């Protein structure tokens, strides 16, 4: 008697993270640790970068007398190096910053990204930032596109998506943006990777130490909220996030 060999199980596709940011540096400062952690686990991370930050976040290059196209090229190269350092793929929309305007066309392009990447997690800006209107514009389109990508009747290629949880990453001035650190993510094991990615952004070198200090402060808060006996490193680094939608759970933890 012969026995048929059971078919090999089909491996599940790797988890997917989608990061939607207004400018070329945003994903590094605010979510570089989350990106590096996901990539270190073999997950797919896609960054949708809506602008290069060429007008509002490239003062050094403007003072050097660079042209607009030169500055775009500089910022694109920096962002590509940073994304590669973190282990992610970056897609540039070149939608123009200061101001970044929310349009149906940009939202539609984001629907396509959602359906192509089928994200398990979405990271983007908070919906309020009185200092930079580009950030809430990006967040609004990110949330709108997420809803549209779920609609089977919406005319876009690809399969409809589910309802991936969304996390707002920390803005530069959280107190002014209604941001509360509801989720503290331990990024200690990938901190050096994030720091290397930050150092790819020479156009904004003044922010390297700022976001290093922020990671240390959030790490202190993480330890304070994690209990005293978890064996956390003396220096723990963390990133902070908010959740605009409810967490779904079978038990409270």
Short mmCIF file of C-alpha atoms in Angstrom, two decimals:
data_model
loop_
_atom_site.label_atom_id
_atom_site.label_comp_id
_atom_site.label_asym_id
_atom_site.label_seq_id
_atom_site.Cartn_x
_atom_site.Cartn_y
_atom_site.Cartn_z
CA UNK A 1 0.00 0.00 0.00
CA UNK A 2 1.32 3.39 -0.89
CA UNK A 3 0.66 6.46 1.09
CA UNK A 4 0.38 9.81 -0.64
CA UNK A 5 2.61 12.39 0.89
CA UNK A 6 0.70 15.24 2.42
CA UNK A 7 1.12 18.45 0.44
CA UNK A 8 3.52 20.98 1.85
CA UNK A 9 1.69 23.85 3.53
CA UNK A 10 1.78 27.08 1.61
CA UNK A 11 3.82 29.58 3.63
CA UNK A 12 1.98 32.69 4.68
CA UNK A 13 3.16 35.90 3.01
CA UNK A 14 5.38 38.08 5.18
CA UNK A 15 3.69 40.76 7.20
CA UNK A 16 3.48 44.12 5.50
CA UNK A 17 3.92 47.60 6.96
CA UNK A 18 2.95 50.74 5.05
CA UNK A 19 4.41 54.08 6.13
CA UNK A 20 2.86 57.24 4.65
CA UNK A 21 4.92 60.39 5.22
CA UNK A 22 4.78 63.96 4.02
CA UNK A 23 8.52 64.58 3.61
CA UNK A 24 11.71 62.68 2.88
CA UNK A 25 13.00 62.75 6.46
CA UNK A 26 9.81 62.14 8.41
CA UNK A 27 9.87 58.36 8.29
CA UNK A 28 13.39 58.24 9.70
CA UNK A 29 12.99 60.59 12.67
CA UNK A 30 9.57 59.38 13.72
CA UNK A 31 9.30 55.72 12.72
CA UNK A 32 12.81 54.52 11.86
CA UNK A 33 12.85 52.14 14.81
CA UNK A 34 9.50 50.56 13.93
CA UNK A 35 10.63 50.17 10.32
CA UNK A 36 13.94 48.59 11.29
CA UNK A 37 12.25 46.21 13.75
CA UNK A 38 9.76 45.03 11.12
CA UNK A 39 12.50 44.57 8.53
CA UNK A 40 14.66 42.65 11.01
CA UNK A 41 11.81 40.14 11.35
CA UNK A 42 11.71 39.61 7.59
CA UNK A 43 8.61 41.74 7.11
CA UNK A 44 8.00 43.90 4.06
CA UNK A 45 8.05 47.65 4.69
CA UNK A 46 6.94 50.15 2.07
CA UNK A 47 7.34 53.90 2.55
CA UNK A 48 5.08 56.19 0.53
CA UNK A 49 6.96 59.51 0.59
CA UNK A 50 4.63 62.21 -0.72
CA UNK A 51 7.26 64.96 -1.14
CA UNK A 52 11.01 65.41 -0.92
CA UNK A 53 10.68 68.21 1.64
CA UNK A 54 12.43 70.32 -0.95
CA UNK A 55 10.93 73.69 -0.01
CA UNK A 56 10.24 73.58 3.70
CA UNK A 57 12.84 71.17 5.09
CA UNK A 58 15.96 71.84 3.03
CA UNK A 59 17.15 75.23 4.27
CA UNK A 60 20.84 74.26 4.17
CA UNK A 61 20.69 73.46 0.46
CA UNK A 62 18.80 76.66 -0.36
CA UNK A 63 21.43 78.71 1.47
CA UNK A 64 24.09 76.97 -0.62
CA UNK A 65 22.40 78.30 -3.75
CA UNK A 66 21.08 74.96 -5.01
CA UNK A 67 18.26 74.83 -7.54
CA UNK A 68 14.91 73.23 -6.83
CA UNK A 69 15.70 70.18 -8.94
CA UNK A 70 19.12 69.81 -7.33
CA UNK A 71 17.53 69.89 -3.89
CA UNK A 72 14.97 67.27 -4.88
CA UNK A 73 17.80 65.06 -6.06
CA UNK A 74 19.73 65.53 -2.82
CA UNK A 75 16.74 64.72 -0.66
CA UNK A 76 15.76 61.72 -2.79
CA UNK A 77 19.25 60.26 -2.52
CA UNK A 78 19.29 60.79 1.25
CA UNK A 79 15.89 59.17 1.69
CA UNK A 80 16.83 56.19 -0.48
CA UNK A 81 19.97 55.60 1.58
CA UNK A 82 18.04 55.92 4.83
CA UNK A 83 15.31 53.53 3.68
CA UNK A 84 17.89 50.98 2.52
CA UNK A 85 19.66 51.26 5.88
CA UNK A 86 16.39 50.51 7.66
CA UNK A 87 15.56 47.64 5.28
CA UNK A 88 12.59 49.28 3.55
CA UNK A 89 11.44 50.19 0.05
CA UNK A 90 10.57 53.84 -0.61
CA UNK A 91 8.18 55.14 -3.28
CA UNK A 92 8.29 58.86 -4.11
CA UNK A 93 5.18 60.78 -5.17
CA UNK A 94 6.90 64.16 -5.79
CA UNK A 95 3.64 65.94 -4.90
CA UNK A 96 5.29 69.20 -3.82
CA UNK A 97 5.60 70.49 -0.26
CA UNK A 98 4.87 73.80 1.47
CA UNK A 99 2.08 73.36 0.81
CA UNK A 100 1.27 69.69 0.30
CA UNK A 101 -2.32 69.78 -0.90
CA UNK A 102 -4.69 66.89 -0.33
CA UNK A 103 -6.21 65.99 -3.69
CA UNK A 104 -8.40 63.16 -5.04
CA UNK A 105 -5.57 62.22 -7.40
CA UNK A 106 -3.03 61.75 -4.59
CA UNK A 107 -5.55 59.85 -2.50
CA UNK A 108 -6.26 57.59 -5.45
CA UNK A 109 -2.55 56.85 -5.85
CA UNK A 110 -2.40 55.92 -2.18
CA UNK A 111 -5.34 53.54 -2.67
CA UNK A 112 -3.18 51.78 -5.24
CA UNK A 113 -0.32 51.51 -2.75
CA UNK A 114 -2.65 50.07 -0.12
CA UNK A 115 -3.97 47.42 -2.47
CA UNK A 116 -0.53 46.56 -3.79
CA UNK A 117 1.12 46.21 -0.37
CA UNK A 118 -1.87 44.79 1.59
CA UNK A 119 -0.57 46.26 4.85
CA UNK A 120 -0.99 44.63 8.23
CA UNK A 121 0.03 47.90 9.91
CA UNK A 122 -0.06 51.54 8.78
CA UNK A 123 2.12 54.33 10.20
CA UNK A 124 1.50 58.01 9.48
CA UNK A 125 1.33 61.52 10.94
CA UNK A 126 -1.22 62.74 13.49
CA UNK A 127 -4.16 64.75 12.17
CA UNK A 128 -3.15 67.97 13.92
CA UNK A 129 0.03 70.01 13.56
CA UNK A 130 -0.20 73.81 13.79
CA UNK A 131 3.42 74.19 12.68
CA UNK A 132 3.34 72.15 9.48
CA UNK A 133 0.15 71.69 7.48
CA UNK A 134 1.82 69.13 5.22
CA UNK A 135 1.76 66.55 8.02
CA UNK A 136 -2.03 66.53 8.67
CA UNK A 137 -2.63 66.69 4.91
CA UNK A 138 -0.65 63.47 4.49
CA UNK A 139 -2.46 61.86 7.44
CA UNK A 140 -5.88 62.79 6.12
CA UNK A 141 -5.13 61.24 2.72
CA UNK A 142 -3.64 58.17 4.41
CA UNK A 143 -6.84 57.57 6.38
CA UNK A 144 -9.15 58.36 3.47
CA UNK A 145 -7.24 56.02 1.14
CA UNK A 146 -7.38 53.24 3.74
CA UNK A 147 -11.19 53.42 3.74
CA UNK A 148 -11.45 53.59 -0.03
CA UNK A 149 -9.06 50.65 -0.48
CA UNK A 150 -11.51 48.53 1.54
CA UNK A 151 -14.42 49.31 -0.82
CA UNK A 152 -14.91 46.61 -3.44
CA UNK A 153 -16.66 49.13 -5.69
CA UNK A 154 -13.80 51.63 -5.67
CA UNK A 155 -12.19 51.61 -9.15
CA UNK A 156 -8.58 50.71 -8.40
CA UNK A 157 -6.43 47.74 -9.34
CA UNK A 158 -5.68 45.00 -6.85
CA UNK A 159 -7.56 43.20 -4.12
CA UNK A 160 -9.47 45.11 -1.48
CA UNK A 161 -7.77 45.35 1.89
CA UNK A 162 -8.99 44.61 5.39
CA UNK A 163 -8.82 47.18 8.18
CA UNK A 164 -5.14 47.44 9.16
CA UNK A 165 -4.49 49.19 12.49
CA UNK A 166 -3.13 52.70 12.16
CA UNK A 167 -0.48 54.22 14.39
CA UNK A 168 0.27 57.95 14.45
CA UNK A 169 3.97 58.58 15.00
CA UNK A 170 5.22 61.37 17.24
CA UNK A 171 5.30 64.92 15.80
CA UNK A 172 8.15 67.34 16.42
CA UNK A 173 6.19 69.31 19.01
CA UNK A 174 3.79 66.76 20.49
CA UNK A 175 2.29 69.04 23.15
CA UNK A 176 0.99 71.37 20.44
CA UNK A 177 -0.44 68.57 18.31
CA UNK A 178 -2.67 66.83 20.86
CA UNK A 179 -0.29 63.86 20.85
CA UNK A 180 -0.23 61.42 23.77
CA UNK A 181 2.31 58.57 23.93
CA UNK A 182 -0.31 55.79 24.11
CA UNK A 183 2.05 53.16 22.68
CA UNK A 184 5.75 52.98 23.55
CA UNK A 185 7.74 50.77 21.20
CA UNK A 186 11.05 49.36 22.44
CA UNK A 187 13.56 49.97 19.62
CA UNK A 188 16.71 49.31 21.65
CA UNK A 189 17.81 46.34 19.55
CA UNK A 190 17.68 48.39 16.33
CA UNK A 191 18.70 51.76 17.72
CA UNK A 192 22.11 51.78 16.02
CA UNK A 193 20.38 51.06 12.70
CA UNK A 194 18.02 53.99 13.20
CA UNK A 195 20.90 56.27 14.14
CA UNK A 196 22.78 55.28 10.95
CA UNK A 197 19.65 56.02 8.93
CA UNK A 198 19.34 59.42 10.63
CA UNK A 199 22.91 60.19 9.65
CA UNK A 200 21.98 59.65 6.00
CA UNK A 201 19.95 62.87 6.26
CA UNK A 202 22.75 65.42 6.06
CA UNK A 203 20.29 68.12 4.98
CA UNK A 204 18.80 68.02 8.49
CA UNK A 205 21.86 67.24 10.60
CA UNK A 206 20.57 69.58 13.31
CA UNK A 207 17.92 66.95 14.13
CA UNK A 208 20.25 64.00 14.76
CA UNK A 209 20.82 64.78 18.43
CA UNK A 210 17.25 65.98 18.98
CA UNK A 211 15.77 62.63 17.96
CA UNK A 212 18.49 60.71 19.80
CA UNK A 213 17.54 62.53 22.99
CA UNK A 214 13.85 61.91 22.31
CA UNK A 215 14.47 58.16 21.91
CA UNK A 216 16.27 58.11 25.27
CA UNK A 217 13.44 59.99 27.01
CA UNK A 218 10.79 57.71 25.54
CA UNK A 219 12.95 54.76 26.58
CA UNK A 220 12.92 55.99 30.17
CA UNK A 221 9.13 56.24 30.02
CA UNK A 222 8.92 52.74 28.55
CA UNK A 223 10.87 51.31 31.48
CA UNK A 224 8.74 53.26 33.93
CA UNK A 225 5.59 51.73 32.47
CA UNK A 226 6.94 48.21 31.96
CA UNK A 227 7.58 47.28 35.59
CA UNK A 228 10.88 46.98 37.46
CA UNK A 229 11.85 43.37 36.79
CA UNK A 230 11.82 42.86 33.02
CA UNK A 231 15.59 42.97 32.57
CA UNK A 232 15.53 45.96 30.24
CA UNK A 233 18.89 47.46 29.29
CA UNK A 234 20.12 50.38 31.36
CA UNK A 235 19.76 52.60 28.30
CA UNK A 236 16.54 51.76 26.53
CA UNK A 237 15.41 53.52 23.35
CA UNK A 238 11.79 53.87 22.33
CA UNK A 239 9.38 55.53 19.91
CA UNK A 240 5.92 56.80 20.82
CA UNK A 241 2.68 56.26 18.89
CA UNK A 242 -1.03 57.00 19.13
CA UNK A 243 -3.95 54.90 17.87
CA UNK A 244 -6.86 56.65 16.12
CA UNK A 245 -8.93 53.46 16.01
CA UNK A 246 -9.76 50.97 18.79
CA UNK A 247 -7.40 48.11 19.53
CA UNK A 248 -8.98 44.72 18.86
CA UNK A 249 -8.16 42.08 21.49
CA UNK A 250 -9.35 38.82 23.06
CA UNK A 251 -7.75 39.66 26.38
CA UNK A 252 -6.59 42.80 28.11
CA UNK A 253 -2.84 43.22 28.20
#
